[in-house]
Amino acid sequence: TDTKYTVEYYYMANGAYPQSATSSVERSGVTATDAALTDADRVPNDAAKYAYDDAAGNVESAKIAGDGSTVLKVYFKQQLRVSYKPGAHGTFDAWTSAALDYGTATPEAPDAASQHEPGYTFSGWTPTVSDTVTSDVEYVAQWTANTYAWRADQYFGTSGTPITLVDGVADFGTMVEVKDVQDHKQGPDGKWYT
């Protein structure tokens, strides 16, 4: 006679399997014969986020009990993605590592410190890179504009001796404007005066 048996599906969340099945389906078979998982049972409902966990406590086959108590169990582990993006001034290509198990070591980041536009220094990742993978995450390189000293000199006459008008510091890419350039005249002693 046809007897009920159950296939239970367990989907990992936050690195752990739930106590109760995430979902289940009832099937029927002949009492005292083997019930077994099908190939379709081993395919998760979202293959981009889960994979069949052959190391978990799957019950792939069992004799069908006459009282309908037979349960087959299928476990799906999380599959996570880690991406690294160059941000505003990085010159490396963005890349993603997929199908990572929960709790595995985070893939090594690209060498952003040596792959960037001139005038900028790599200042870290946002968010801060975790040691292990616990969720889908996108790390974006952050940049600080380099600061440079500058000075505006004005040259008078043929001696080539400069008069410093103003000096300061500015971030790379910042426009510096020198105002109030004064007209100078050379005195009888050979020095320049305003």
PDB file of C-alpha atoms in Angstrom:
ATOM      1  CA  THR A   1       0.000   0.000   0.000  1.00  0.00           C
ATOM      2  CA  ASP A   2       1.005   3.626  -0.400  1.00  0.00           C
ATOM      3  CA  THR A   3       2.359   5.103   2.808  1.00  0.00           C
ATOM      4  CA  LYS A   4       3.232   8.721   3.505  1.00  0.00           C
ATOM      5  CA  TYR A   5       6.806   9.880   4.105  1.00  0.00           C
ATOM      6  CA  THR A   6       8.192  13.416   4.421  1.00  0.00           C
ATOM      7  CA  VAL A   7      11.128  15.244   2.836  1.00  0.00           C
ATOM      8  CA  GLU A   8      12.305  18.163   5.000  1.00  0.00           C
ATOM      9  CA  TYR A   9      14.471  21.015   3.707  1.00  0.00           C
ATOM     10  CA  TYR A  10      16.753  23.001   6.024  1.00  0.00           C
ATOM     11  CA  TYR A  11      18.234  26.321   4.851  1.00  0.00           C
ATOM     12  CA  MET A  12      21.149  27.784   6.791  1.00  0.00           C
ATOM     13  CA  ALA A  13      20.718  31.312   8.193  1.00  0.00           C
ATOM     14  CA  ASN A  14      23.551  33.293   9.796  1.00  0.00           C
ATOM     15  CA  GLY A  15      25.793  30.243   9.715  1.00  0.00           C
ATOM     16  CA  ALA A  16      23.425  27.865  11.531  1.00  0.00           C
ATOM     17  CA  TYR A  17      20.691  25.444  10.567  1.00  0.00           C
ATOM     18  CA  PRO A  18      17.231  25.919  12.076  1.00  0.00           C
ATOM     19  CA  GLN A  19      15.828  23.421  14.603  1.00  0.00           C
ATOM     20  CA  SER A  20      12.696  22.950  12.488  1.00  0.00           C
ATOM     21  CA  ALA A  21      12.554  22.436   8.739  1.00  0.00           C
ATOM     22  CA  THR A  22      12.369  25.552   6.583  1.00  0.00           C
ATOM     23  CA  SER A  23       9.941  23.705   4.295  1.00  0.00           C
ATOM     24  CA  SER A  24       8.759  20.164   3.637  1.00  0.00           C
ATOM     25  CA  VAL A  25       6.860  18.053   1.152  1.00  0.00           C
ATOM     26  CA  GLU A  26       4.877  14.843   1.650  1.00  0.00           C
ATOM     27  CA  ARG A  27       5.273  11.918  -0.713  1.00  0.00           C
ATOM     28  CA  SER A  28       4.109   8.337  -0.682  1.00  0.00           C
ATOM     29  CA  GLY A  29       5.642   4.949  -1.353  1.00  0.00           C
ATOM     30  CA  VAL A  30       5.272   1.271  -0.614  1.00  0.00           C
ATOM     31  CA  THR A  31       5.688   0.334   3.059  1.00  0.00           C
ATOM     32  CA  ALA A  32       9.039  -1.309   3.902  1.00  0.00           C
ATOM     33  CA  THR A  33      10.680  -0.181   0.623  1.00  0.00           C
ATOM     34  CA  ASP A  34      13.397   2.475   0.357  1.00  0.00           C
ATOM     35  CA  ALA A  35      12.466   6.113  -0.050  1.00  0.00           C
ATOM     36  CA  ALA A  36      15.302   8.235  -1.435  1.00  0.00           C
ATOM     37  CA  LEU A  37      16.020  11.837  -2.281  1.00  0.00           C
ATOM     38  CA  THR A  38      15.732  12.756  -5.943  1.00  0.00           C
ATOM     39  CA  ASP A  39      18.285  14.848  -7.818  1.00  0.00           C
ATOM     40  CA  ALA A  40      15.766  17.707  -7.705  1.00  0.00           C
ATOM     41  CA  ASP A  41      15.682  17.477  -3.893  1.00  0.00           C
ATOM     42  CA  ARG A  42      19.386  18.385  -3.840  1.00  0.00           C
ATOM     43  CA  VAL A  43      18.808  21.616  -5.800  1.00  0.00           C
ATOM     44  CA  PRO A  44      18.131  24.658  -3.569  1.00  0.00           C
ATOM     45  CA  ASN A  45      15.341  27.084  -4.336  1.00  0.00           C
ATOM     46  CA  ASP A  46      17.972  29.823  -4.911  1.00  0.00           C
ATOM     47  CA  ALA A  47      21.169  28.334  -6.349  1.00  0.00           C
ATOM     48  CA  ALA A  48      22.955  31.701  -6.190  1.00  0.00           C
ATOM     49  CA  LYS A  49      22.582  31.833  -2.402  1.00  0.00           C
ATOM     50  CA  TYR A  50      22.603  28.157  -1.339  1.00  0.00           C
ATOM     51  CA  ALA A  51      24.305  24.862  -2.150  1.00  0.00           C
ATOM     52  CA  TYR A  52      23.657  21.264  -1.112  1.00  0.00           C
ATOM     53  CA  ASP A  53      25.653  20.614   2.057  1.00  0.00           C
ATOM     54  CA  ASP A  54      27.007  17.084   1.767  1.00  0.00           C
ATOM     55  CA  ALA A  55      28.778  17.481   5.137  1.00  0.00           C
ATOM     56  CA  ALA A  56      25.537  18.114   7.075  1.00  0.00           C
ATOM     57  CA  GLY A  57      23.184  15.533   8.569  1.00  0.00           C
ATOM     58  CA  ASN A  58      21.303  14.701   5.380  1.00  0.00           C
ATOM     59  CA  VAL A  59      19.065  11.647   5.493  1.00  0.00           C
ATOM     60  CA  GLU A  60      19.198  10.646   1.837  1.00  0.00           C
ATOM     61  CA  SER A  61      17.294   7.368   2.070  1.00  0.00           C
ATOM     62  CA  ALA A  62      15.310   5.298   4.595  1.00  0.00           C
ATOM     63  CA  LYS A  63      12.790   2.452   4.750  1.00  0.00           C
ATOM     64  CA  ILE A  64       9.209   3.686   4.573  1.00  0.00           C
ATOM     65  CA  ALA A  65       7.616   2.988   7.959  1.00  0.00           C
ATOM     66  CA  GLY A  66       4.015   1.765   7.964  1.00  0.00           C
ATOM     67  CA  ASP A  67       3.013   4.513  10.426  1.00  0.00           C
ATOM     68  CA  GLY A  68       4.097   7.322   8.032  1.00  0.00           C
ATOM     69  CA  SER A  69       6.896   8.542  10.332  1.00  0.00           C
ATOM     70  CA  THR A  70       9.762   8.283   7.817  1.00  0.00           C
ATOM     71  CA  VAL A  71      11.578  11.603   7.264  1.00  0.00           C
ATOM     72  CA  LEU A  72      14.297  12.358   4.726  1.00  0.00           C
ATOM     73  CA  LYS A  73      16.336  15.503   5.396  1.00  0.00           C
ATOM     74  CA  VAL A  74      18.151  17.864   3.025  1.00  0.00           C
ATOM     75  CA  TYR A  75      20.511  20.646   4.178  1.00  0.00           C
ATOM     76  CA  PHE A  76      21.497  23.703   2.133  1.00  0.00           C
ATOM     77  CA  LYS A  77      24.410  25.880   3.229  1.00  0.00           C
ATOM     78  CA  GLN A  78      24.649  29.600   2.560  1.00  0.00           C
ATOM     79  CA  GLN A  79      26.736  30.752  -0.383  1.00  0.00           C
ATOM     80  CA  LEU A  80      27.998  34.305  -0.018  1.00  0.00           C
ATOM     81  CA  ARG A  81      29.679  36.933  -2.202  1.00  0.00           C
ATOM     82  CA  VAL A  82      32.509  39.357  -1.452  1.00  0.00           C
ATOM     83  CA  SER A  83      33.212  42.265  -3.822  1.00  0.00           C
ATOM     84  CA  TYR A  84      36.035  44.808  -3.898  1.00  0.00           C
ATOM     85  CA  LYS A  85      35.453  48.087  -5.773  1.00  0.00           C
ATOM     86  CA  PRO A  86      38.028  50.799  -6.592  1.00  0.00           C
ATOM     87  CA  GLY A  87      36.019  53.781  -5.375  1.00  0.00           C
ATOM     88  CA  ALA A  88      36.586  57.254  -6.813  1.00  0.00           C
ATOM     89  CA  HIS A  89      40.360  57.092  -7.427  1.00  0.00           C
ATOM     90  CA  GLY A  90      41.406  53.424  -7.605  1.00  0.00           C
ATOM     91  CA  THR A  91      42.706  52.045 -10.892  1.00  0.00           C
ATOM     92  CA  PHE A  92      42.238  48.316 -10.195  1.00  0.00           C
ATOM     93  CA  ASP A  93      39.294  46.421 -11.676  1.00  0.00           C
ATOM     94  CA  ALA A  94      36.343  45.673  -9.417  1.00  0.00           C
ATOM     95  CA  TRP A  95      36.009  41.953  -8.716  1.00  0.00           C
ATOM     96  CA  THR A  96      33.718  39.550  -6.908  1.00  0.00           C
ATOM     97  CA  SER A  97      34.341  36.181  -5.310  1.00  0.00           C
ATOM     98  CA  ALA A  98      31.150  34.109  -5.116  1.00  0.00           C
ATOM     99  CA  ALA A  99      30.028  30.754  -3.681  1.00  0.00           C
ATOM    100  CA  LEU A 100      31.864  31.338  -0.399  1.00  0.00           C
ATOM    101  CA  ASP A 101      30.789  29.310   2.622  1.00  0.00           C
ATOM    102  CA  TYR A 102      29.685  31.111   5.765  1.00  0.00           C
ATOM    103  CA  GLY A 103      32.646  31.562   8.133  1.00  0.00           C
ATOM    104  CA  THR A 104      35.417  31.072   5.564  1.00  0.00           C
ATOM    105  CA  ALA A 105      38.327  33.521   5.460  1.00  0.00           C
ATOM    106  CA  THR A 106      37.557  36.714   3.562  1.00  0.00           C
ATOM    107  CA  PRO A 107      39.369  36.716   0.194  1.00  0.00           C
ATOM    108  CA  GLU A 108      42.437  38.937   0.113  1.00  0.00           C
ATOM    109  CA  ALA A 109      41.793  42.484  -1.070  1.00  0.00           C
ATOM    110  CA  PRO A 110      43.534  43.898  -4.153  1.00  0.00           C
ATOM    111  CA  ASP A 111      46.641  46.035  -3.590  1.00  0.00           C
ATOM    112  CA  ALA A 112      44.835  49.372  -3.617  1.00  0.00           C
ATOM    113  CA  ALA A 113      47.851  51.166  -2.090  1.00  0.00           C
ATOM    114  CA  SER A 114      49.747  50.796  -5.385  1.00  0.00           C
ATOM    115  CA  GLN A 115      46.829  50.948  -7.839  1.00  0.00           C
ATOM    116  CA  HIS A 116      45.419  54.464  -7.793  1.00  0.00           C
ATOM    117  CA  GLU A 117      45.403  57.802  -9.570  1.00  0.00           C
ATOM    118  CA  PRO A 118      48.296  60.192  -8.877  1.00  0.00           C
ATOM    119  CA  GLY A 119      47.704  62.619  -6.011  1.00  0.00           C
ATOM    120  CA  TYR A 120      45.731  60.226  -3.778  1.00  0.00           C
ATOM    121  CA  THR A 121      46.589  57.833  -0.964  1.00  0.00           C
ATOM    122  CA  PHE A 122      44.593  54.710  -0.120  1.00  0.00           C
ATOM    123  CA  SER A 123      42.984  55.174   3.322  1.00  0.00           C
ATOM    124  CA  GLY A 124      41.138  51.863   3.821  1.00  0.00           C
ATOM    125  CA  TRP A 125      37.953  50.017   2.953  1.00  0.00           C
ATOM    126  CA  THR A 126      34.337  50.843   3.721  1.00  0.00           C
ATOM    127  CA  PRO A 127      33.072  48.920   5.523  1.00  0.00           C
ATOM    128  CA  THR A 128      36.151  47.634   7.348  1.00  0.00           C
ATOM    129  CA  VAL A 129      37.182  44.252   5.919  1.00  0.00           C
ATOM    130  CA  SER A 130      36.092  41.376   8.152  1.00  0.00           C
ATOM    131  CA  ASP A 131      38.349  38.381   8.821  1.00  0.00           C
ATOM    132  CA  THR A 132      35.576  35.950   7.868  1.00  0.00           C
ATOM    133  CA  VAL A 133      32.639  35.907   5.470  1.00  0.00           C
ATOM    134  CA  THR A 134      29.297  36.194   7.271  1.00  0.00           C
ATOM    135  CA  SER A 135      27.146  37.945   4.652  1.00  0.00           C
ATOM    136  CA  ASP A 136      27.188  39.270   1.112  1.00  0.00           C
ATOM    137  CA  VAL A 137      29.400  42.355   1.280  1.00  0.00           C
ATOM    138  CA  GLU A 138      30.821  45.023  -1.006  1.00  0.00           C
ATOM    139  CA  TYR A 139      34.061  46.710   0.100  1.00  0.00           C
ATOM    140  CA  VAL A 140      34.788  50.096  -1.494  1.00  0.00           C
ATOM    141  CA  ALA A 141      38.290  51.642  -1.482  1.00  0.00           C
ATOM    142  CA  GLN A 142      38.520  55.043   0.218  1.00  0.00           C
ATOM    143  CA  TRP A 143      40.980  57.745  -0.786  1.00  0.00           C
ATOM    144  CA  THR A 144      42.566  60.831   0.755  1.00  0.00           C
ATOM    145  CA  ALA A 145      43.883  63.646  -1.416  1.00  0.00           C
ATOM    146  CA  ASN A 146      47.606  64.193  -0.853  1.00  0.00           C
ATOM    147  CA  THR A 147      48.520  67.575   0.641  1.00  0.00           C
ATOM    148  CA  TYR A 148      51.272  69.589  -1.020  1.00  0.00           C
ATOM    149  CA  ALA A 149      53.167  72.713   0.075  1.00  0.00           C
ATOM    150  CA  TRP A 150      53.112  75.577  -2.395  1.00  0.00           C
ATOM    151  CA  ARG A 151      54.556  79.066  -2.705  1.00  0.00           C
ATOM    152  CA  ALA A 152      53.872  81.928  -5.054  1.00  0.00           C
ATOM    153  CA  ASP A 153      56.955  84.004  -5.907  1.00  0.00           C
ATOM    154  CA  GLN A 154      57.161  87.128  -7.982  1.00  0.00           C
ATOM    155  CA  TYR A 155      60.358  87.949  -9.831  1.00  0.00           C
ATOM    156  CA  PHE A 156      61.498  91.496 -10.546  1.00  0.00           C
ATOM    157  CA  GLY A 157      64.266  92.829 -12.652  1.00  0.00           C
ATOM    158  CA  THR A 158      67.115  90.917 -14.146  1.00  0.00           C
ATOM    159  CA  SER A 159      68.636  89.685 -10.892  1.00  0.00           C
ATOM    160  CA  GLY A 160      66.131  86.820 -10.681  1.00  0.00           C
ATOM    161  CA  THR A 161      65.703  87.327  -6.935  1.00  0.00           C
ATOM    162  CA  PRO A 162      62.152  86.349  -5.995  1.00  0.00           C
ATOM    163  CA  ILE A 163      59.897  88.025  -3.517  1.00  0.00           C
ATOM    164  CA  THR A 164      57.615  85.478  -1.860  1.00  0.00           C
ATOM    165  CA  LEU A 165      54.079  86.741  -2.010  1.00  0.00           C
ATOM    166  CA  VAL A 166      52.312  83.920  -0.200  1.00  0.00           C
ATOM    167  CA  ASP A 167      52.732  80.230   0.629  1.00  0.00           C
ATOM    168  CA  GLY A 168      50.610  77.484   2.111  1.00  0.00           C
ATOM    169  CA  VAL A 169      49.387  73.927   1.750  1.00  0.00           C
ATOM    170  CA  ALA A 170      46.568  72.526  -0.376  1.00  0.00           C
ATOM    171  CA  ASP A 171      45.068  69.155  -1.183  1.00  0.00           C
ATOM    172  CA  PHE A 172      45.801  67.632  -4.569  1.00  0.00           C
ATOM    173  CA  GLY A 173      43.323  68.913  -7.155  1.00  0.00           C
ATOM    174  CA  THR A 174      42.458  72.052  -5.150  1.00  0.00           C
ATOM    175  CA  MET A 175      42.664  75.374  -7.026  1.00  0.00           C
ATOM    176  CA  VAL A 176      44.982  77.885  -5.348  1.00  0.00           C
ATOM    177  CA  GLU A 177      44.440  81.554  -6.189  1.00  0.00           C
ATOM    178  CA  VAL A 178      46.970  84.272  -5.460  1.00  0.00           C
ATOM    179  CA  LYS A 179      45.362  87.716  -5.064  1.00  0.00           C
ATOM    180  CA  ASP A 180      46.676  91.216  -4.575  1.00  0.00           C
ATOM    181  CA  VAL A 181      49.891  90.875  -6.578  1.00  0.00           C
ATOM    182  CA  GLN A 182      51.687  94.149  -5.920  1.00  0.00           C
ATOM    183  CA  ASP A 183      53.618  96.266  -8.335  1.00  0.00           C
ATOM    184  CA  HIS A 184      57.244  96.672  -7.270  1.00  0.00           C
ATOM    185  CA  LYS A 185      59.836  99.284  -8.275  1.00  0.00           C
ATOM    186  CA  GLN A 186      63.573  99.070  -8.073  1.00  0.00           C
ATOM    187  CA  GLY A 187      65.190 101.755  -5.891  1.00  0.00           C
ATOM    188  CA  PRO A 188      68.511 103.489  -6.442  1.00  0.00           C
ATOM    189  CA  ASP A 189      70.147 100.975  -4.075  1.00  0.00           C
ATOM    190  CA  GLY A 190      69.190  98.093  -6.408  1.00  0.00           C
ATOM    191  CA  LYS A 191      66.528  96.663  -4.056  1.00  0.00           C
ATOM    192  CA  TRP A 192      62.900  96.218  -4.948  1.00  0.00           C
ATOM    193  CA  TYR A 193      60.183  98.139  -3.104  1.00  0.00           C
ATOM    194  CA  THR A 194      56.348  98.186  -3.116  1.00  0.00           C
TER     195      THR A 194
END
